[in-house]
PDB file of C-alpha atoms in Angstrom:
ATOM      1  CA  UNK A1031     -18.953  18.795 -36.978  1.00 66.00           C
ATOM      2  CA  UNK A1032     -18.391  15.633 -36.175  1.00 65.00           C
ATOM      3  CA  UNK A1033     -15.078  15.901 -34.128  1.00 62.00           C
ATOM      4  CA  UNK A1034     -16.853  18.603 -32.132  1.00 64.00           C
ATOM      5  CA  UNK A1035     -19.176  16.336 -30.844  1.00 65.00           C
ATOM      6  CA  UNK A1036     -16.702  13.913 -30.263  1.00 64.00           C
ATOM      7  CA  UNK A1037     -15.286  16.208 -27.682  1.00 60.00           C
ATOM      8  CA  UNK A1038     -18.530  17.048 -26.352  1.00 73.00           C
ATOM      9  CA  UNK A1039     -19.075  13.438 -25.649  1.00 74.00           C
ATOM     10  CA  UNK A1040     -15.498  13.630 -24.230  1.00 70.00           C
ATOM     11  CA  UNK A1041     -16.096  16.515 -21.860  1.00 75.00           C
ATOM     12  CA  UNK A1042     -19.449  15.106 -20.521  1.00 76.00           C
ATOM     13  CA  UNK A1043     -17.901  11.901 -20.069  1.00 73.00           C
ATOM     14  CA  UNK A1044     -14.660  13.375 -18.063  1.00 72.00           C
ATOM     15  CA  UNK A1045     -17.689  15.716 -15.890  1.00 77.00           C
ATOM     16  CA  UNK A1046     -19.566  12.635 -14.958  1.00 76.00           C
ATOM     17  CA  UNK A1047     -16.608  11.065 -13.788  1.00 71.00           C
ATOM     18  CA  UNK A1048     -16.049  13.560 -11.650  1.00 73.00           C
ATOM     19  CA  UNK A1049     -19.733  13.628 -10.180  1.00 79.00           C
ATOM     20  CA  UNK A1050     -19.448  10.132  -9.683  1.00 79.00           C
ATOM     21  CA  UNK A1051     -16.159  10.632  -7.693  1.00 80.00           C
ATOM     22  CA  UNK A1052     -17.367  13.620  -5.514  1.00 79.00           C
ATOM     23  CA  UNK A1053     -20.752  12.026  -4.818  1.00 78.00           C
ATOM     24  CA  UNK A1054     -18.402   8.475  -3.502  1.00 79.00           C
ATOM     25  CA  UNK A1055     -15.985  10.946  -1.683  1.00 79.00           C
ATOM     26  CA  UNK A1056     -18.846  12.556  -0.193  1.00 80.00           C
ATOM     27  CA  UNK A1057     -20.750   8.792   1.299  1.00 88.00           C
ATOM     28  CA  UNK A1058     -17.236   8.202   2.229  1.00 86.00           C
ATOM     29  CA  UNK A1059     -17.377  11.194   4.802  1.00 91.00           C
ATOM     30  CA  UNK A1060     -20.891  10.607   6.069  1.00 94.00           C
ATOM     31  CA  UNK A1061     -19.712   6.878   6.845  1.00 93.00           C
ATOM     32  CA  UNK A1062     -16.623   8.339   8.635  1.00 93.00           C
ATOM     33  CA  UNK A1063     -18.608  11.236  10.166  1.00 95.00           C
ATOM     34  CA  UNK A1064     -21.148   8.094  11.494  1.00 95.00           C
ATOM     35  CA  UNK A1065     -18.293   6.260  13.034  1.00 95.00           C
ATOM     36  CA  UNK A1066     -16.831   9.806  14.627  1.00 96.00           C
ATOM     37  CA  UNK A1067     -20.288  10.412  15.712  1.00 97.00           C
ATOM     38  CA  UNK A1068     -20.445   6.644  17.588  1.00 97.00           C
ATOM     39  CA  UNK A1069     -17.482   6.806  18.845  1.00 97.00           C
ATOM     40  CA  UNK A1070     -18.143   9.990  20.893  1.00 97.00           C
ATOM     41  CA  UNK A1071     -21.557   8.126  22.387  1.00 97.00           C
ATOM     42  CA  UNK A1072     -18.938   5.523  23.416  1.00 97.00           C
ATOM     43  CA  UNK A1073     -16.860   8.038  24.932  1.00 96.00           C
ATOM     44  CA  UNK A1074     -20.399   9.411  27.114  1.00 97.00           C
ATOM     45  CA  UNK A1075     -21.028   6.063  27.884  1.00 97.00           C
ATOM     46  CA  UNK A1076     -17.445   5.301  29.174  1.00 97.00           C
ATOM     47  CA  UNK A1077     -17.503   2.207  26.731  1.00 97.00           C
ATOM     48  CA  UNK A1078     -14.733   3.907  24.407  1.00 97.00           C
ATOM     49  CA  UNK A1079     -11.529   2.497  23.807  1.00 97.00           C
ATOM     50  CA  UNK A1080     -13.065  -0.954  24.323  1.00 98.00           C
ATOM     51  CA  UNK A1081     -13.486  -4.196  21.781  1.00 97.00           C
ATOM     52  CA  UNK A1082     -17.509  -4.487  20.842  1.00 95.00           C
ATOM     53  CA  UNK A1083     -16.483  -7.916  19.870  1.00 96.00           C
ATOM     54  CA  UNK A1084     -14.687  -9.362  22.871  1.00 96.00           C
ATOM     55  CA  UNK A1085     -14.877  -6.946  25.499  1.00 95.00           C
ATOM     56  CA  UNK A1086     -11.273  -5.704  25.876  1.00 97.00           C
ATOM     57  CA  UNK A1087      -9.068  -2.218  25.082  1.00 97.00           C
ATOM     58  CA  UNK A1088      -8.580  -1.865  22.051  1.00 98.00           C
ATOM     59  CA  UNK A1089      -4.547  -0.922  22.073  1.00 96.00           C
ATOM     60  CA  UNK A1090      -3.737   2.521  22.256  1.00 96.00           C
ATOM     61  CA  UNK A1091      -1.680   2.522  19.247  1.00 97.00           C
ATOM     62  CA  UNK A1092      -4.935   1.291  16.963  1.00 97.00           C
ATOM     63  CA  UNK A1093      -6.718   4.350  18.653  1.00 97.00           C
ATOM     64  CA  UNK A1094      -4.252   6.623  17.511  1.00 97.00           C
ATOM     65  CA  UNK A1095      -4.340   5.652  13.746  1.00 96.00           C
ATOM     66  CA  UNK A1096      -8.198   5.017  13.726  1.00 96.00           C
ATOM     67  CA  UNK A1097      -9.895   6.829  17.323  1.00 95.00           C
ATOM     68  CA  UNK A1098     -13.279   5.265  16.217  1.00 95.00           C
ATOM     69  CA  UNK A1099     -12.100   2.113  16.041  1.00 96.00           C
ATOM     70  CA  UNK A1100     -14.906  -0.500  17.207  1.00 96.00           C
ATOM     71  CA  UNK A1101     -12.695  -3.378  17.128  1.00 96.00           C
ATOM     72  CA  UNK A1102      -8.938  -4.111  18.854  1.00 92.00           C
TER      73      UNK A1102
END
């Protein structure tokens, strides 16, 4: 029946949707996870907390809202 497969269409349409949002949710966390991850190596190398771009701290307050911030 034609409105059957209508729906079909429908439900495949709303599943790959879905796929396509997990799968972006999921880069989103390996990117974070990355940053976490670099940001811990600064920490060992007693380089956290300060600006890869012009050498100073990067303000606390920026550090509490994003702690593997690269930039102040």
């Amino acid at each position: 029946d034609g409105a059957e497969q209508e729906a079909d269409r429908g439900d495949q349409g709303v599943e790959l949707f879905f796929q396509e949002q997990e799968g972006a949710m999921a880069i989103g966390l390996r990117d974070e996870l990355g940053q976490i991850d670099a940001a811990l190596a600064r920490l060992e190398a007693g380089t956290y907390g300060l600006c890869e771009r012009c050498g100073q701290s990067i303000g606390e307050p920026r550090l509490e809202d994003v702690p593997w911030a690269r930039f102040c």
